[in-house]
PDB file of C-alpha atoms in Angstrom:
ATOM      1  CA  MET A 482     206.247  91.737 104.974  1.00 36.00           C
ATOM      2  CA  GLY A 483     203.038  89.714 105.431  1.00 40.00           C
ATOM      3  CA  VAL A 484     202.383  86.199 104.250  1.00 38.00           C
ATOM      4  CA  LEU A 485     200.462  85.909 100.991  1.00 40.00           C
ATOM      5  CA  GLN A 486     197.051  84.427 101.749  1.00 47.00           C
ATOM      6  CA  LEU A 487     195.629  82.354  98.942  1.00 54.00           C
ATOM      7  CA  PRO A 488     191.931  81.512  99.287  1.00 53.00           C
ATOM      8  CA  TRP A 489     192.418  77.912  98.178  1.00 48.00           C
ATOM      9  CA  VAL A 490     195.240  77.183 100.638  1.00 52.00           C
ATOM     10  CA  HIS A 491     194.266  76.208 104.142  1.00 49.00           C
ATOM     11  CA  LYS A 492     195.887  74.363 106.984  1.00 48.00           C
ATOM     12  CA  GLY A 493     195.024  70.833 107.987  1.00 51.00           C
ATOM     13  CA  GLY A 494     193.349  69.889 104.720  1.00 57.00           C
ATOM     14  CA  GLY A 495     190.047  71.324 105.946  1.00 68.00           C
ATOM     15  CA  LYS A 496     187.359  72.765 103.770  1.00 72.00           C
ATOM     16  CA  VAL A 497     186.633  76.426 103.105  1.00 78.00           C
ATOM     17  CA  ARG A 498     184.045  78.593 101.351  1.00 87.00           C
ATOM     18  CA  VAL A 499     185.058  78.819  97.702  1.00 95.00           C
ATOM     19  CA  THR A 500     183.933  81.218  95.001  1.00 95.00           C
ATOM     20  CA  PHE A 501     184.099  80.661  91.272  1.00 97.00           C
ATOM     21  CA  LYS A 502     186.681  83.445  91.174  1.00 95.00           C
ATOM     22  CA  ASP A 503     188.900  81.484  93.611  1.00 96.00           C
ATOM     23  CA  VAL A 504     188.839  78.396  91.399  1.00 97.00           C
ATOM     24  CA  LEU A 505     189.316  80.338  88.170  1.00 97.00           C
ATOM     25  CA  ASN A 506     192.237  82.339  89.583  1.00 96.00           C
ATOM     26  CA  ARG A 507     193.942  79.160  90.733  1.00 96.00           C
ATOM     27  CA  ALA A 508     193.373  77.446  87.383  1.00 96.00           C
ATOM     28  CA  TYR A 509     194.572  80.407  85.359  1.00 95.00           C
ATOM     29  CA  THR A 510     197.640  81.172  87.448  1.00 93.00           C
ATOM     30  CA  THR A 511     198.814  77.588  87.866  1.00 93.00           C
ATOM     31  CA  LEU A 512     197.596  75.434  84.967  1.00 92.00           C
ATOM     32  CA  PHE A 513     197.427  77.464  81.755  1.00 89.00           C
ATOM     33  CA  THR A 514     197.981  80.875  80.210  1.00 87.00           C
ATOM     34  CA  ASP A 515     196.594  82.562  77.128  1.00 91.00           C
ATOM     35  CA  TYR A 516     197.586  85.979  75.817  1.00 92.00           C
ATOM     36  CA  LYS A 517     193.998  86.572  74.633  1.00 92.00           C
ATOM     37  CA  LEU A 518     192.731  86.010  78.174  1.00 94.00           C
ATOM     38  CA  ASP A 519     195.497  88.239  79.540  1.00 94.00           C
ATOM     39  CA  ASN A 520     194.162  91.010  77.289  1.00 95.00           C
ATOM     40  CA  LEU A 521     190.552  90.240  78.194  1.00 95.00           C
ATOM     41  CA  ILE A 522     191.114  90.541  81.941  1.00 93.00           C
ATOM     42  CA  LYS A 523     192.832  93.890  81.408  1.00 95.00           C
ATOM     43  CA  MET A 524     189.952  95.175  79.269  1.00 96.00           C
ATOM     44  CA  ASP A 525     186.974  93.604  81.042  1.00 94.00           C
ATOM     45  CA  GLU A 526     187.527  91.577  84.191  1.00 92.00           C
ATOM     46  CA  GLN A 527     183.859  90.575  84.420  1.00 91.00           C
ATOM     47  CA  ALA A 528     183.929  89.188  80.858  1.00 94.00           C
ATOM     48  CA  PHE A 529     187.076  87.206  81.756  1.00 96.00           C
ATOM     49  CA  TYR A 530     185.363  85.506  84.710  1.00 95.00           C
ATOM     50  CA  THR A 531     182.131  84.984  82.765  1.00 95.00           C
ATOM     51  CA  PHE A 532     184.019  83.289  79.927  1.00 96.00           C
ATOM     52  CA  LEU A 533     186.023  80.989  82.198  1.00 97.00           C
ATOM     53  CA  GLY A 534     182.990  80.442  84.429  1.00 97.00           C
ATOM     54  CA  GLY A 535     181.409  78.384  81.667  1.00 96.00           C
ATOM     55  CA  PHE A 536     184.364  76.015  81.815  1.00 97.00           C
ATOM     56  CA  LEU A 537     183.961  75.757  85.588  1.00 98.00           C
ATOM     57  CA  VAL A 538     180.286  74.855  85.268  1.00 97.00           C
ATOM     58  CA  ASN A 539     181.335  72.104  82.848  1.00 97.00           C
ATOM     59  CA  ALA A 540     184.091  71.006  85.243  1.00 97.00           C
ATOM     60  CA  THR A 541     181.517  70.407  87.986  1.00 97.00           C
ATOM     61  CA  ASP A 542     179.810  67.974  85.607  1.00 94.00           C
ATOM     62  CA  LEU A 543     183.124  66.286  84.769  1.00 93.00           C
ATOM     63  CA  PHE A 544     183.883  65.734  88.463  1.00 95.00           C
ATOM     64  CA  ASP A 545     182.250  62.317  88.705  1.00 88.00           C
ATOM     65  CA  GLY A 546     182.185  60.932  92.209  1.00 86.00           C
ATOM     66  CA  ALA A 547     182.627  64.224  94.059  1.00 92.00           C
ATOM     67  CA  LEU A 548     181.979  63.620  97.726  1.00 91.00           C
ATOM     68  CA  THR A 549     180.962  67.211  98.278  1.00 93.00           C
ATOM     69  CA  ASP A 550     177.904  68.775  96.719  1.00 94.00           C
ATOM     70  CA  LEU A 551     179.145  71.006  93.898  1.00 96.00           C
ATOM     71  CA  SER A 552     175.994  73.094  93.612  1.00 96.00           C
ATOM     72  CA  TYR A 553     176.427  76.865  93.715  1.00 97.00           C
ATOM     73  CA  HIS A 554     174.473  80.079  93.998  1.00 96.00           C
ATOM     74  CA  SER A 555     174.945  83.726  93.098  1.00 95.00           C
ATOM     75  CA  GLU A 556     175.459  86.568  95.547  1.00 94.00           C
ATOM     76  CA  VAL A 557     175.377  90.287  94.873  1.00 93.00           C
ATOM     77  CA  ILE A 558     178.557  91.944  96.151  1.00 86.00           C
ATOM     78  CA  LYS A 559     179.204  95.696  96.155  1.00 88.00           C
ATOM     79  CA  ASP A 560     182.592  96.747  94.805  1.00 82.00           C
ATOM     80  CA  GLU A 561     184.669  99.688  96.062  1.00 86.00           C
ATOM     81  CA  ASN A 562     182.664 102.058  93.831  1.00 90.00           C
ATOM     82  CA  GLY A 563     179.330 100.869  95.197  1.00 90.00           C
ATOM     83  CA  ASN A 564     178.450  98.938  92.035  1.00 88.00           C
ATOM     84  CA  ASP A 565     176.677  95.605  92.304  1.00 90.00           C
ATOM     85  CA  ASN A 566     178.638  92.589  91.068  1.00 87.00           C
ATOM     86  CA  ILE A 567     177.386  89.026  90.897  1.00 90.00           C
ATOM     87  CA  GLU A 568     179.685  86.436  92.433  1.00 93.00           C
ATOM     88  CA  TYR A 569     179.088  82.698  92.278  1.00 96.00           C
ATOM     89  CA  VAL A 570     179.793  80.719  95.434  1.00 96.00           C
ATOM     90  CA  PHE A 571     179.774  76.981  96.014  1.00 97.00           C
ATOM     91  CA  ASP A 572     177.062  75.997  98.499  1.00 96.00           C
ATOM     92  CA  ALA A 573     179.308  73.562 100.357  1.00 95.00           C
ATOM     93  CA  ASP A 574     182.838  74.168 101.582  1.00 95.00           C
ATOM     94  CA  LEU A 575     185.445  72.541  99.336  1.00 95.00           C
ATOM     95  CA  SER A 576     188.810  71.002 100.121  1.00 94.00           C
ATOM     96  CA  SER A 577     191.949  72.100  98.309  1.00 93.00           C
ATOM     97  CA  LYS A 578     191.953  68.754  96.447  1.00 95.00           C
ATOM     98  CA  GLU A 579     188.377  69.338  95.244  1.00 96.00           C
ATOM     99  CA  VAL A 580     189.323  72.822  94.048  1.00 96.00           C
ATOM    100  CA  TYR A 581     192.355  71.366  92.238  1.00 96.00           C
ATOM    101  CA  ILE A 582     190.212  68.795  90.434  1.00 97.00           C
ATOM    102  CA  LEU A 583     187.827  71.554  89.357  1.00 98.00           C
ATOM    103  CA  CYS A 584     190.852  73.531  88.110  1.00 97.00           C
ATOM    104  CA  LEU A 585     191.946  70.538  86.037  1.00 97.00           C
ATOM    105  CA  GLY A 586     188.467  70.445  84.529  1.00 97.00           C
ATOM    106  CA  VAL A 587     188.624  74.159  83.689  1.00 97.00           C
ATOM    107  CA  ALA A 588     192.052  73.726  82.059  1.00 96.00           C
ATOM    108  CA  LEU A 589     190.829  70.711  80.093  1.00 96.00           C
ATOM    109  CA  GLY A 590     187.776  72.589  78.815  1.00 95.00           C
ATOM    110  CA  TRP A 591     189.849  75.605  77.860  1.00 94.00           C
ATOM    111  CA  TYR A 592     192.364  73.383  76.034  1.00 93.00           C
ATOM    112  CA  LYS A 593     189.618  71.578  74.112  1.00 92.00           C
ATOM    113  CA  LYS A 594     188.161  74.909  73.026  1.00 91.00           C
ATOM    114  CA  ALA A 595     191.574  76.152  71.926  1.00 87.00           C
ATOM    115  CA  LEU A 596     192.167  72.890  70.050  1.00 84.00           C
ATOM    116  CA  ASP A 597     188.867  73.297  68.201  1.00 80.00           C
ATOM    117  CA  ASP A 598     189.567  76.952  67.310  1.00 75.00           C
ATOM    118  CA  VAL A 599     188.881  77.162  63.578  1.00 58.00           C
ATOM    119  CA  THR A 600     191.471  79.903  63.093  1.00 57.00           C
ATOM    120  CA  GLN A 601     194.168  77.462  64.187  1.00 59.00           C
ATOM    121  CA  PHE A 602     193.413  75.233  61.198  1.00 53.00           C
ATOM    122  CA  LYS A 603     194.520  77.925  58.773  1.00 52.00           C
ATOM    123  CA  LEU A 604     198.077  77.472  57.614  1.00 51.00           C
ATOM    124  CA  HIS A 605     200.522  80.363  57.537  1.00 49.00           C
ATOM    125  CA  LEU A 606     203.585  78.760  55.907  1.00 46.00           C
ATOM    126  CA  SER A 607     204.400  78.891  52.189  1.00 50.00           C
ATOM    127  CA  SER A 608     205.622  75.367  51.342  1.00 52.00           C
ATOM    128  CA  LYS A 609     202.672  73.059  50.598  1.00 55.00           C
ATOM    129  CA  SER A 610     204.392  69.861  51.798  1.00 50.00           C
ATOM    130  CA  PHE A 611     205.759  71.604  54.898  1.00 48.00           C
ATOM    131  CA  LYS A 612     202.303  72.957  55.682  1.00 54.00           C
ATOM    132  CA  ALA A 613     200.683  69.517  55.581  1.00 52.00           C
ATOM    133  CA  TYR A 614     203.399  67.957  57.695  1.00 55.00           C
ATOM    134  CA  SER A 615     203.396  70.818  60.184  1.00 66.00           C
ATOM    135  CA  GLU A 616     199.624  70.751  60.552  1.00 68.00           C
ATOM    136  CA  GLN A 617     199.582  66.990  61.018  1.00 72.00           C
ATOM    137  CA  ALA A 618     202.428  67.072  63.552  1.00 76.00           C
ATOM    138  CA  ASN A 619     200.851  69.974  65.403  1.00 77.00           C
ATOM    139  CA  ILE A 620     197.411  68.395  65.723  1.00 79.00           C
ATOM    140  CA  SER A 621     198.932  65.051  66.697  1.00 83.00           C
ATOM    141  CA  LYS A 622     200.916  66.620  69.541  1.00 86.00           C
ATOM    142  CA  ARG A 623     197.939  68.676  70.665  1.00 85.00           C
ATOM    143  CA  LEU A 624     195.731  65.566  70.745  1.00 88.00           C
ATOM    144  CA  GLU A 625     198.402  63.766  72.781  1.00 91.00           C
ATOM    145  CA  ARG A 626     198.370  66.643  75.260  1.00 90.00           C
ATOM    146  CA  LEU A 627     194.572  66.551  75.418  1.00 90.00           C
ATOM    147  CA  GLY A 628     194.684  62.807  76.172  1.00 93.00           C
ATOM    148  CA  ALA A 629     197.253  63.406  78.902  1.00 92.00           C
ATOM    149  CA  MET A 630     195.071  66.118  80.450  1.00 93.00           C
ATOM    150  CA  GLU A 631     192.013  63.850  80.412  1.00 94.00           C
ATOM    151  CA  GLU A 632     194.056  61.101  82.044  1.00 95.00           C
ATOM    152  CA  GLU A 633     195.369  63.497  84.697  1.00 94.00           C
ATOM    153  CA  LEU A 634     191.818  64.552  85.566  1.00 94.00           C
ATOM    154  CA  SER A 635     190.671  60.929  85.788  1.00 93.00           C
ATOM    155  CA  GLU A 636     193.649  59.964  87.950  1.00 94.00           C
ATOM    156  CA  ALA A 637     193.103  62.944  90.257  1.00 94.00           C
ATOM    157  CA  ILE A 638     189.460  61.962  90.771  1.00 93.00           C
ATOM    158  CA  THR A 639     190.421  58.326  91.422  1.00 92.00           C
ATOM    159  CA  ALA A 640     193.106  59.343  93.942  1.00 92.00           C
ATOM    160  CA  TYR A 641     190.621  61.704  95.609  1.00 91.00           C
ATOM    161  CA  GLN A 642     188.098  58.890  95.979  1.00 86.00           C
ATOM    162  CA  LEU A 643     190.687  56.380  97.207  1.00 88.00           C
ATOM    163  CA  ASN A 644     191.873  58.859  99.828  1.00 84.00           C
ATOM    164  CA  ASN A 645     188.261  59.175 100.974  1.00 83.00           C
ATOM    165  CA  PHE A 646     187.324  55.509 100.616  1.00 79.00           C
ATOM    166  CA  ASP A 647     185.421  55.436 103.914  1.00 78.00           C
ATOM    167  CA  LYS A 648     183.209  58.305 102.703  1.00 75.00           C
ATOM    168  CA  LEU A 649     182.099  56.619  99.482  1.00 67.00           C
ATOM    169  CA  PRO A 650     178.371  55.693  99.640  1.00 64.00           C
ATOM    170  CA  PHE A 651     178.952  52.081  98.625  1.00 64.00           C
ATOM    171  CA  PHE A 652     181.357  51.599 101.517  1.00 58.00           C
ATOM    172  CA  GLY A 653     179.200  53.086 104.256  1.00 59.00           C
ATOM    173  CA  GLY A 654     179.831  56.790 103.690  1.00 54.00           C
ATOM    174  CA  ALA A 655     177.312  59.570 103.152  1.00 51.00           C
TER     175      ALA A 655
END
């Protein structure tokens, strides 16, 4: 039995060519799940990656202080049926830590969108007082989780920068 090769895992902490699909797969398999997205990928894989790709574009903007250029370009790739597919690829090679921070940004964006989902504001219970309490408790807990996710992203970026202190422009780096 062969060893499972994951595109975002590499020896020695080096950098590798990373596609949007690599980042989105890592984010979706390790940081969050959503039954609607499970259904979407089964029905239309391209729509799944297009939807989550928007969160990844936003995550590149959230990644303040990235030491690697996070610009990207599209490439046309032929699938097994000879059809053209567009794949987005980061211009620079990324480290596993940089990919992880982007994944945190994707998860944060997805969570914010889910939190703002209007259908979630509709109550489905019958007792009026229980409804109000349940809604208030639910939103309070969800906002706590959102705050924790934002803090985790900020801490990951800070740790990333501290681990690469010598590369920061202010301290003589690039």
